[in-house]
């Protein structure tokens, strides 16, 4: 009997709790001894995977300026030369370079009160991907890898986690949850298509397996195990017709132009196709946001590329009925200084910056928190990195307090601390 056809499992603030699970599933099965609590929790995990929830992270590498994006300060010394524009939501203004995003603001929640302490690119990027400060003793998994471990489709023949551009990896979670890197979105990735007929390819895999077995018998079990996992995943993708998901030529020309004929736009279109095919976490990176020099000219080019891709992605997901179960998050490692420097740029500033979320149950058309008049500090409703991560987990029905064992034998939570930003969902 499928318990889930009879009972609906409620997710609490931090995902599925033992109490809520026992309250909502058939207790008779447990009383009869037919299912243990561990068995039932396994069933709940599989049910979560069937929900098909996904996340797309739009990562602005280098630290985007909040003043030239989603928190303009007209009439102040912090403003710069970009004017604010009205959006589809009355009372919400953003920078003039984001005209397409302004049209879909009813789907977007802006957080203007993100705050952190890390102002170094490497450390802040690590923290904004993992939720942890870098440590020499352990390599933490990215939030994306944790999410895929919890709700990813294990039967999927294409990768459940994909990054368009280099990113943080799975850390101690291992090779099963490493992101599949796409360097050239729009075409089938290199070395994915088989170069020989399937039968001959299978024979080669058999020979590789025999060589691995011989090496394992001489003490290389761990190496062979990881090696086999990588090859098994790669082989499944090579032989699968689902690899055509990477070929954007199947999409209409008009839609490809709307996304943008650049790597970021193509990456956003690929992300939508991957979500549609069952992938759980996709990161699309935009480089060039470290604007210490001539910020006005540089940010115009970056913003226009991201604006088209981001807005079209949100609209496309909405039109296909996929936005409710797909969380889209726009962010970078920190913001930029209120003061424009002598080189007409802005420097690193983690004290206050912005993030944007859409879909995944998030209530759009709102601004959460605010910065002071000149943008130098949080004025109200500070949101930390762990608060944001807990909120992402809430959207995806992942328990942020779930613990994984590190190689040092220390249990580590998916998110250590933080609270859900409830305004995102109310």
Tab-separated table of C-alpha atoms in Angstrom:
chain	number	residue	atom	x	y	z
A	1	UNK	CA	0.000	0.000	0.000
A	2	UNK	CA	1.260	3.463	-0.833
A	3	UNK	CA	0.890	5.447	2.384
A	4	UNK	CA	1.148	8.719	0.492
A	5	UNK	CA	-1.993	8.024	-1.469
A	6	UNK	CA	-3.872	8.080	1.839
A	7	UNK	CA	-1.968	10.501	4.002
A	8	UNK	CA	-0.477	13.959	3.359
A	9	UNK	CA	2.773	14.662	5.182
A	10	UNK	CA	3.084	18.213	6.486
A	11	UNK	CA	6.454	19.973	6.398
A	12	UNK	CA	7.319	22.022	9.463
A	13	UNK	CA	9.528	25.063	9.662
A	14	UNK	CA	12.657	22.956	9.340
A	15	UNK	CA	11.290	20.232	7.021
A	16	UNK	CA	9.826	16.896	8.078
A	17	UNK	CA	9.870	16.365	11.821
A	18	UNK	CA	9.381	13.029	13.543
A	19	UNK	CA	6.310	14.353	15.334
A	20	UNK	CA	4.560	15.692	12.223
A	21	UNK	CA	5.451	12.602	10.253
A	22	UNK	CA	4.044	10.209	12.829
A	23	UNK	CA	0.930	12.383	13.121
A	24	UNK	CA	0.200	12.171	9.414
A	25	UNK	CA	1.196	8.715	8.221
A	26	UNK	CA	-0.544	5.454	8.925
A	27	UNK	CA	0.428	4.481	12.468
A	28	UNK	CA	-1.189	1.101	11.926
A	29	UNK	CA	1.677	0.002	9.718
A	30	UNK	CA	4.160	0.744	12.473
A	31	UNK	CA	2.008	-0.859	15.132
A	32	UNK	CA	1.778	-3.980	13.011
A	33	UNK	CA	5.517	-4.039	12.669
A	34	UNK	CA	5.427	-3.858	8.886
A	35	UNK	CA	7.346	-0.571	8.674
A	36	UNK	CA	9.979	0.814	11.011
A	37	UNK	CA	10.355	4.544	11.620
A	38	UNK	CA	13.573	4.456	9.564
A	39	UNK	CA	11.627	2.835	6.715
A	40	UNK	CA	8.943	5.489	6.911
A	41	UNK	CA	11.469	8.307	6.849
A	42	UNK	CA	13.025	6.729	3.754
A	43	UNK	CA	9.597	6.758	2.157
A	44	UNK	CA	9.238	10.460	3.035
A	45	UNK	CA	12.612	11.238	1.470
A	46	UNK	CA	11.601	9.473	-1.717
A	47	UNK	CA	8.325	11.386	-1.731
A	48	UNK	CA	10.244	14.664	-1.493
A	49	UNK	CA	12.306	13.643	-4.510
A	50	UNK	CA	9.122	12.986	-6.459
A	51	UNK	CA	7.937	16.546	-5.837
A	52	UNK	CA	10.427	17.726	-8.438
A	53	UNK	CA	11.516	20.843	-6.555
A	54	UNK	CA	14.532	22.634	-7.986
A	55	UNK	CA	16.705	25.688	-7.501
A	56	UNK	CA	18.505	27.908	-9.991
A	57	UNK	CA	21.256	30.090	-8.532
A	58	UNK	CA	22.181	33.139	-10.589
A	59	UNK	CA	25.632	33.939	-9.207
A	60	UNK	CA	27.118	37.386	-9.783
A	61	UNK	CA	30.824	36.670	-9.343
A	62	UNK	CA	32.835	39.586	-7.977
A	63	UNK	CA	30.181	41.240	-5.820
A	64	UNK	CA	27.483	43.297	-7.582
A	65	UNK	CA	26.790	46.855	-6.487
A	66	UNK	CA	23.445	47.181	-4.762
A	67	UNK	CA	23.292	50.826	-5.836
A	68	UNK	CA	23.415	49.999	-9.549
A	69	UNK	CA	21.075	46.996	-9.221
A	70	UNK	CA	18.264	46.640	-6.677
A	71	UNK	CA	18.818	49.328	-4.025
A	72	UNK	CA	19.340	52.662	-5.805
A	73	UNK	CA	19.813	55.792	-3.703
A	74	UNK	CA	18.718	58.744	-5.864
A	75	UNK	CA	19.549	62.195	-4.577
A	76	UNK	CA	22.388	61.029	-2.309
A	77	UNK	CA	26.162	60.975	-2.621
A	78	UNK	CA	25.941	57.189	-2.973
A	79	UNK	CA	23.746	57.236	-6.079
A	80	UNK	CA	26.223	57.092	-8.960
A	81	UNK	CA	24.969	57.967	-12.432
A	82	UNK	CA	22.286	55.285	-12.853
A	83	UNK	CA	18.743	56.572	-12.397
A	84	UNK	CA	16.027	54.498	-10.716
A	85	UNK	CA	13.036	53.237	-12.700
A	86	UNK	CA	9.573	52.130	-11.702
A	87	UNK	CA	8.751	48.429	-11.779
A	88	UNK	CA	5.543	46.473	-12.337
A	89	UNK	CA	4.946	46.806	-8.585
A	90	UNK	CA	3.990	50.280	-7.435
A	91	UNK	CA	6.507	51.756	-4.998
A	92	UNK	CA	9.404	49.455	-5.902
A	93	UNK	CA	12.193	51.075	-7.879
A	94	UNK	CA	15.373	49.490	-9.222
A	95	UNK	CA	18.281	50.692	-11.363
A	96	UNK	CA	17.573	51.744	-14.939
A	97	UNK	CA	19.746	48.950	-16.376
A	98	UNK	CA	17.179	46.353	-15.243
A	99	UNK	CA	14.215	47.187	-17.470
A	100	UNK	CA	13.218	43.578	-18.197
A	101	UNK	CA	13.495	42.512	-14.572
A	102	UNK	CA	11.320	45.494	-13.647
A	103	UNK	CA	8.530	43.963	-15.751
A	104	UNK	CA	8.456	40.748	-13.679
A	105	UNK	CA	8.864	42.365	-10.253
A	106	UNK	CA	5.520	40.921	-9.170
A	107	UNK	CA	7.302	37.539	-9.029
A	108	UNK	CA	10.401	38.807	-7.182
A	109	UNK	CA	11.122	39.435	-3.517
A	110	UNK	CA	14.039	41.812	-2.978
A	111	UNK	CA	16.090	41.567	0.207
A	112	UNK	CA	17.862	44.894	0.711
A	113	UNK	CA	19.255	44.107	4.142
A	114	UNK	CA	21.667	41.232	3.568
A	115	UNK	CA	24.606	41.599	5.939
A	116	UNK	CA	27.855	39.720	6.495
A	117	UNK	CA	31.473	40.210	7.624
A	118	UNK	CA	33.519	38.538	4.895
A	119	UNK	CA	34.974	41.052	2.432
A	120	UNK	CA	37.514	38.771	0.734
A	121	UNK	CA	36.404	37.256	-2.576
A	122	UNK	CA	37.521	33.685	-1.899
A	123	UNK	CA	36.291	33.522	1.684
A	124	UNK	CA	32.974	35.242	0.948
A	125	UNK	CA	32.322	33.105	-2.144
A	126	UNK	CA	32.999	29.976	-0.095
A	127	UNK	CA	30.670	31.143	2.679
A	128	UNK	CA	27.889	32.227	0.304
A	129	UNK	CA	27.978	28.791	-1.294
A	130	UNK	CA	28.403	26.577	1.780
A	131	UNK	CA	27.087	28.643	4.697
A	132	UNK	CA	30.393	28.094	6.505
A	133	UNK	CA	33.576	30.107	6.997
A	134	UNK	CA	36.543	28.396	5.274
A	135	UNK	CA	38.380	25.972	7.527
A	136	UNK	CA	41.677	24.234	6.989
A	137	UNK	CA	40.403	21.059	8.637
A	138	UNK	CA	37.322	20.347	6.505
A	139	UNK	CA	36.023	21.126	3.038
A	140	UNK	CA	32.338	21.914	3.429
A	141	UNK	CA	29.830	20.876	0.777
A	142	UNK	CA	27.988	23.575	-1.123
A	143	UNK	CA	24.342	24.145	-0.304
A	144	UNK	CA	23.542	22.903	-3.816
A	145	UNK	CA	25.280	19.583	-3.138
A	146	UNK	CA	23.426	19.239	0.173
A	147	UNK	CA	20.110	19.955	-1.530
A	148	UNK	CA	20.750	17.373	-4.234
A	149	UNK	CA	21.702	14.808	-1.596
A	150	UNK	CA	18.375	15.393	0.130
A	151	UNK	CA	15.905	15.711	-2.748
A	152	UNK	CA	17.775	14.934	-5.988
A	153	UNK	CA	16.456	12.269	-8.354
A	154	UNK	CA	18.860	9.371	-7.972
A	155	UNK	CA	17.594	7.636	-11.101
A	156	UNK	CA	18.244	10.611	-13.371
A	157	UNK	CA	20.605	9.850	-16.259
A	158	UNK	CA	21.708	13.478	-16.614
A	159	UNK	CA	23.395	15.297	-13.708
A	160	UNK	CA	21.187	16.441	-10.843
A	161	UNK	CA	23.583	19.297	-10.113
A	162	UNK	CA	25.056	21.430	-12.893
A	163	UNK	CA	27.140	24.603	-12.938
A	164	UNK	CA	27.554	26.869	-15.936
A	165	UNK	CA	31.053	28.006	-14.985
A	166	UNK	CA	33.346	26.858	-12.180
A	167	UNK	CA	31.910	26.727	-8.667
A	168	UNK	CA	32.303	25.244	-5.188
A	169	UNK	CA	31.994	21.484	-5.003
A	170	UNK	CA	30.578	18.722	-2.837
A	171	UNK	CA	33.322	18.797	-0.224
A	172	UNK	CA	33.146	15.839	2.119
A	173	UNK	CA	29.879	14.592	0.559
A	174	UNK	CA	32.008	13.084	-2.203
A	175	UNK	CA	31.895	12.597	-5.962
A	176	UNK	CA	28.214	11.638	-6.086
A	177	UNK	CA	27.270	15.261	-5.484
A	178	UNK	CA	29.962	17.110	-7.430
A	179	UNK	CA	28.532	19.636	-9.908
A	180	UNK	CA	28.758	18.801	-13.597
A	181	UNK	CA	30.550	21.763	-15.138
A	182	UNK	CA	29.379	23.275	-18.427
A	183	UNK	CA	31.852	25.725	-19.915
A	184	UNK	CA	30.065	26.342	-23.216
A	185	UNK	CA	26.285	26.437	-22.723
A	186	UNK	CA	24.280	25.860	-25.868
A	187	UNK	CA	25.880	22.704	-27.206
A	188	UNK	CA	26.454	19.127	-26.067
A	189	UNK	CA	29.367	19.154	-23.572
A	190	UNK	CA	32.697	17.813	-24.767
A	191	UNK	CA	33.313	14.072	-24.314
A	192	UNK	CA	29.634	13.318	-23.648
A	193	UNK	CA	28.768	11.842	-27.028
A	194	UNK	CA	30.025	8.291	-27.592
A	195	UNK	CA	32.729	8.035	-30.277
A	196	UNK	CA	32.073	4.335	-30.991
A	197	UNK	CA	28.914	2.189	-31.348
A	198	UNK	CA	27.131	1.309	-28.090
A	199	UNK	CA	28.153	-2.379	-28.200
A	200	UNK	CA	31.814	-1.533	-28.541
A	201	UNK	CA	31.495	1.116	-25.852
A	202	UNK	CA	30.046	-1.468	-23.441
A	203	UNK	CA	32.971	-3.804	-24.156
A	204	UNK	CA	35.390	-1.007	-23.288
A	205	UNK	CA	33.533	-0.440	-20.014
A	206	UNK	CA	33.845	-4.152	-19.255
A	207	UNK	CA	37.609	-4.032	-19.811
A	208	UNK	CA	37.855	-0.954	-17.582
A	209	UNK	CA	35.917	-2.796	-14.883
A	210	UNK	CA	38.319	-5.737	-14.955
A	211	UNK	CA	41.315	-3.421	-14.676
A	212	UNK	CA	39.706	-1.621	-11.749
A	213	UNK	CA	38.960	-4.924	-10.000
A	214	UNK	CA	42.605	-5.970	-10.331
A	215	UNK	CA	43.785	-2.623	-8.938
A	216	UNK	CA	41.285	-2.821	-6.056
A	217	UNK	CA	42.604	-6.260	-5.087
A	218	UNK	CA	46.029	-4.697	-4.601
A	219	UNK	CA	44.767	-2.151	-2.062
A	220	UNK	CA	43.155	0.502	-4.218
A	221	UNK	CA	39.555	-0.046	-3.100
A	222	UNK	CA	38.814	3.573	-2.200
A	223	UNK	CA	40.295	4.965	-5.393
A	224	UNK	CA	38.454	2.383	-7.495
A	225	UNK	CA	35.175	3.068	-5.725
A	226	UNK	CA	35.307	6.797	-6.499
A	227	UNK	CA	36.622	6.117	-9.994
A	228	UNK	CA	33.741	3.717	-10.660
A	229	UNK	CA	31.157	6.213	-9.466
A	230	UNK	CA	32.451	8.853	-11.857
A	231	UNK	CA	32.576	6.464	-14.809
A	232	UNK	CA	29.148	4.999	-14.072
A	233	UNK	CA	27.597	8.458	-13.997
A	234	UNK	CA	29.422	9.513	-17.132
A	235	UNK	CA	28.488	6.307	-18.959
A	236	UNK	CA	24.821	6.668	-18.106
A	237	UNK	CA	24.864	10.162	-19.562
A	238	UNK	CA	26.808	9.181	-22.683
A	239	UNK	CA	24.320	6.413	-23.479
A	240	UNK	CA	21.204	8.382	-22.546
A	241	UNK	CA	19.008	10.198	-25.083
A	242	UNK	CA	18.439	12.800	-22.331
A	243	UNK	CA	21.804	14.386	-23.129
A	244	UNK	CA	20.023	16.333	-25.861
A	245	UNK	CA	18.826	18.604	-23.036
A	246	UNK	CA	22.153	20.435	-23.461
A	247	UNK	CA	21.396	21.239	-27.109
A	248	UNK	CA	19.692	24.634	-27.168
A	249	UNK	CA	19.119	24.478	-30.934
A	250	UNK	CA	15.875	22.649	-30.142
A	251	UNK	CA	14.466	25.889	-28.725
A	252	UNK	CA	12.723	28.511	-30.932
A	253	UNK	CA	14.984	31.267	-32.264
A	254	UNK	CA	12.763	33.962	-30.752
A	255	UNK	CA	13.040	32.470	-27.273
A	256	UNK	CA	16.825	32.108	-27.547
A	257	UNK	CA	17.080	35.768	-28.487
A	258	UNK	CA	14.916	36.757	-25.514
A	259	UNK	CA	17.238	34.930	-23.135
A	260	UNK	CA	20.246	36.543	-24.803
A	261	UNK	CA	22.916	35.294	-27.203
A	262	UNK	CA	25.625	35.300	-24.538
A	263	UNK	CA	26.880	32.703	-22.070
A	264	UNK	CA	24.679	33.919	-19.238
A	265	UNK	CA	21.498	33.979	-21.330
A	266	UNK	CA	22.278	30.569	-22.783
A	267	UNK	CA	23.017	29.316	-19.286
A	268	UNK	CA	19.607	30.481	-18.070
A	269	UNK	CA	17.864	28.722	-20.965
A	270	UNK	CA	19.873	25.578	-20.270
A	271	UNK	CA	18.882	25.829	-16.590
A	272	UNK	CA	15.200	25.857	-17.537
A	273	UNK	CA	15.688	22.827	-19.797
A	274	UNK	CA	17.578	20.974	-17.060
A	275	UNK	CA	14.870	21.671	-14.480
A	276	UNK	CA	12.295	20.472	-16.987
A	277	UNK	CA	14.311	17.264	-17.453
A	278	UNK	CA	14.545	16.620	-13.704
A	279	UNK	CA	17.768	18.260	-12.492
A	280	UNK	CA	17.595	19.662	-8.963
A	281	UNK	CA	20.218	22.417	-8.705
A	282	UNK	CA	21.723	24.570	-11.447
A	283	UNK	CA	24.097	27.480	-10.988
A	284	UNK	CA	24.572	30.044	-13.756
A	285	UNK	CA	27.499	32.397	-13.245
A	286	UNK	CA	28.035	35.912	-14.512
A	287	UNK	CA	31.587	37.206	-14.154
A	288	UNK	CA	32.916	40.752	-14.076
A	289	UNK	CA	31.158	42.306	-11.059
A	290	UNK	CA	34.343	43.291	-9.190
A	291	UNK	CA	34.009	46.913	-10.263
A	292	UNK	CA	36.867	48.799	-8.570
A	293	UNK	CA	37.311	50.816	-11.786
A	294	UNK	CA	34.851	52.653	-14.051
A	295	UNK	CA	31.784	50.970	-12.600
A	296	UNK	CA	29.272	52.808	-14.780
A	297	UNK	CA	30.433	51.419	-18.112
A	298	UNK	CA	31.228	47.921	-16.850
A	299	UNK	CA	27.998	47.443	-14.960
A	300	UNK	CA	25.935	48.522	-17.956
A	301	UNK	CA	27.217	45.601	-19.995
A	302	UNK	CA	26.944	43.070	-17.145
A	303	UNK	CA	23.475	44.219	-16.128
A	304	UNK	CA	22.000	44.134	-19.606
A	305	UNK	CA	23.136	40.534	-20.120
A	306	UNK	CA	21.838	39.361	-16.761
A	307	UNK	CA	18.652	41.443	-16.949
A	308	UNK	CA	17.434	39.737	-20.134
A	309	UNK	CA	18.393	36.230	-19.022
A	310	UNK	CA	16.960	36.534	-15.515
A	311	UNK	CA	13.662	38.126	-16.553
A	312	UNK	CA	13.093	35.671	-19.404
A	313	UNK	CA	13.913	32.728	-17.132
A	314	UNK	CA	11.315	33.812	-14.580
A	315	UNK	CA	8.684	34.462	-17.276
A	316	UNK	CA	9.440	31.189	-19.064
A	317	UNK	CA	9.173	29.145	-15.859
A	318	UNK	CA	5.911	30.918	-15.029
A	319	UNK	CA	4.381	30.276	-18.443
A	320	UNK	CA	5.277	26.593	-18.251
A	321	UNK	CA	3.777	26.175	-14.777
A	322	UNK	CA	7.204	25.472	-13.271
A	323	UNK	CA	7.867	28.584	-11.188
A	324	UNK	CA	5.984	27.432	-8.091
A	325	UNK	CA	8.355	24.478	-7.684
A	326	UNK	CA	11.522	26.202	-8.930
A	327	UNK	CA	13.315	28.696	-6.688
A	328	UNK	CA	15.401	31.304	-8.526
A	329	UNK	CA	17.999	33.156	-6.426
A	330	UNK	CA	20.127	36.107	-7.606
A	331	UNK	CA	23.111	37.054	-5.439
A	332	UNK	CA	26.869	37.600	-5.215
A	333	UNK	CA	29.454	37.350	-2.457
A	334	UNK	CA	28.946	40.894	-1.093
A	335	UNK	CA	27.966	44.425	-2.144
A	336	UNK	CA	29.923	47.573	-2.932
A	337	UNK	CA	30.835	50.679	-0.967
A	338	UNK	CA	28.483	53.684	-0.814
A	339	UNK	CA	31.398	55.925	-1.713
A	340	UNK	CA	32.638	55.942	-5.292
A	341	UNK	CA	36.429	55.794	-5.208
A	342	UNK	CA	38.984	57.924	-7.096
A	343	UNK	CA	38.983	55.390	-9.936
A	344	UNK	CA	35.221	55.785	-10.459
A	345	UNK	CA	34.571	52.374	-8.966
A	346	UNK	CA	33.234	50.883	-5.759
A	347	UNK	CA	35.132	48.625	-3.365
A	348	UNK	CA	34.103	45.531	-1.378
A	349	UNK	CA	31.326	46.021	1.171
A	350	UNK	CA	29.759	43.071	3.045
A	351	UNK	CA	28.074	45.241	5.680
A	352	UNK	CA	24.902	45.631	3.603
A	353	UNK	CA	23.948	44.279	0.179
A	354	UNK	CA	21.021	42.863	-1.778
A	355	UNK	CA	19.647	39.521	-2.961
A	356	UNK	CA	16.589	38.630	-5.036
A	357	UNK	CA	14.360	35.538	-4.956
A	358	UNK	CA	11.508	34.355	-7.161
A	359	UNK	CA	9.391	31.218	-7.373
A	360	UNK	CA	9.503	28.239	-5.046
A	361	UNK	CA	6.637	29.526	-2.919
A	362	UNK	CA	8.240	32.929	-2.402
A	363	UNK	CA	5.792	35.837	-2.277
A	364	UNK	CA	6.843	38.225	-5.025
A	365	UNK	CA	6.258	41.933	-5.420
A	366	UNK	CA	7.810	42.910	-2.101
A	367	UNK	CA	10.924	44.368	-0.498
A	368	UNK	CA	12.254	42.867	2.717
A	369	UNK	CA	14.479	45.006	4.921
A	370	UNK	CA	16.120	48.285	4.025
A	371	UNK	CA	19.445	50.071	4.129
A	372	UNK	CA	20.016	53.563	5.494
A	373	UNK	CA	19.461	56.623	3.311
A	374	UNK	CA	23.048	56.558	2.022
A	375	UNK	CA	23.230	52.744	1.925
A	376	UNK	CA	26.033	52.507	4.451
A	377	UNK	CA	24.295	50.134	6.886
A	378	UNK	CA	21.205	48.005	7.455
A	379	UNK	CA	18.339	50.150	8.681
A	380	UNK	CA	15.869	47.390	9.492
A	381	UNK	CA	15.358	43.629	9.225
A	382	UNK	CA	18.953	42.371	8.876
A	383	UNK	CA	19.220	39.057	6.996
A	384	UNK	CA	22.329	36.918	7.486
A	385	UNK	CA	23.772	34.262	5.189
A	386	UNK	CA	22.386	31.476	7.373
A	387	UNK	CA	18.958	33.180	7.450
A	388	UNK	CA	18.960	33.164	3.657
A	389	UNK	CA	20.056	29.524	3.530
A	390	UNK	CA	17.346	28.454	5.994
A	391	UNK	CA	14.818	30.233	3.794
A	392	UNK	CA	16.093	28.437	0.694
A	393	UNK	CA	15.719	25.141	2.532
A	394	UNK	CA	12.173	26.096	3.529
A	395	UNK	CA	11.299	26.708	-0.108
A	396	UNK	CA	12.670	23.319	-1.154
A	397	UNK	CA	11.321	21.318	1.809
A	398	UNK	CA	14.833	20.481	3.006
A	399	UNK	CA	15.589	20.257	6.715
A	400	UNK	CA	18.443	22.767	7.319
A	401	UNK	CA	19.268	21.140	10.658
A	402	UNK	CA	19.941	17.739	9.079
A	403	UNK	CA	23.413	16.570	10.091
A	404	UNK	CA	26.030	14.918	7.915
A	405	UNK	CA	29.159	13.332	9.323
A	406	UNK	CA	32.407	15.044	8.319
A	407	UNK	CA	35.630	13.076	7.741
A	408	UNK	CA	36.760	14.215	11.194
A	409	UNK	CA	33.828	12.384	12.777
A	410	UNK	CA	32.018	15.607	13.592
A	411	UNK	CA	28.330	15.990	12.717
A	412	UNK	CA	27.734	19.127	10.639
A	413	UNK	CA	24.340	20.655	9.928
A	414	UNK	CA	23.342	21.662	6.413
A	415	UNK	CA	22.865	25.156	7.849
A	416	UNK	CA	24.462	25.971	11.190
A	417	UNK	CA	22.207	28.596	12.779
A	418	UNK	CA	19.932	31.145	11.186
A	419	UNK	CA	16.160	31.519	10.973
A	420	UNK	CA	13.719	31.422	8.089
A	421	UNK	CA	12.839	34.845	6.712
A	422	UNK	CA	9.129	34.272	7.173
A	423	UNK	CA	8.144	37.387	5.199
A	424	UNK	CA	9.310	35.606	2.063
A	425	UNK	CA	6.463	33.139	2.381
A	426	UNK	CA	3.670	35.107	4.026
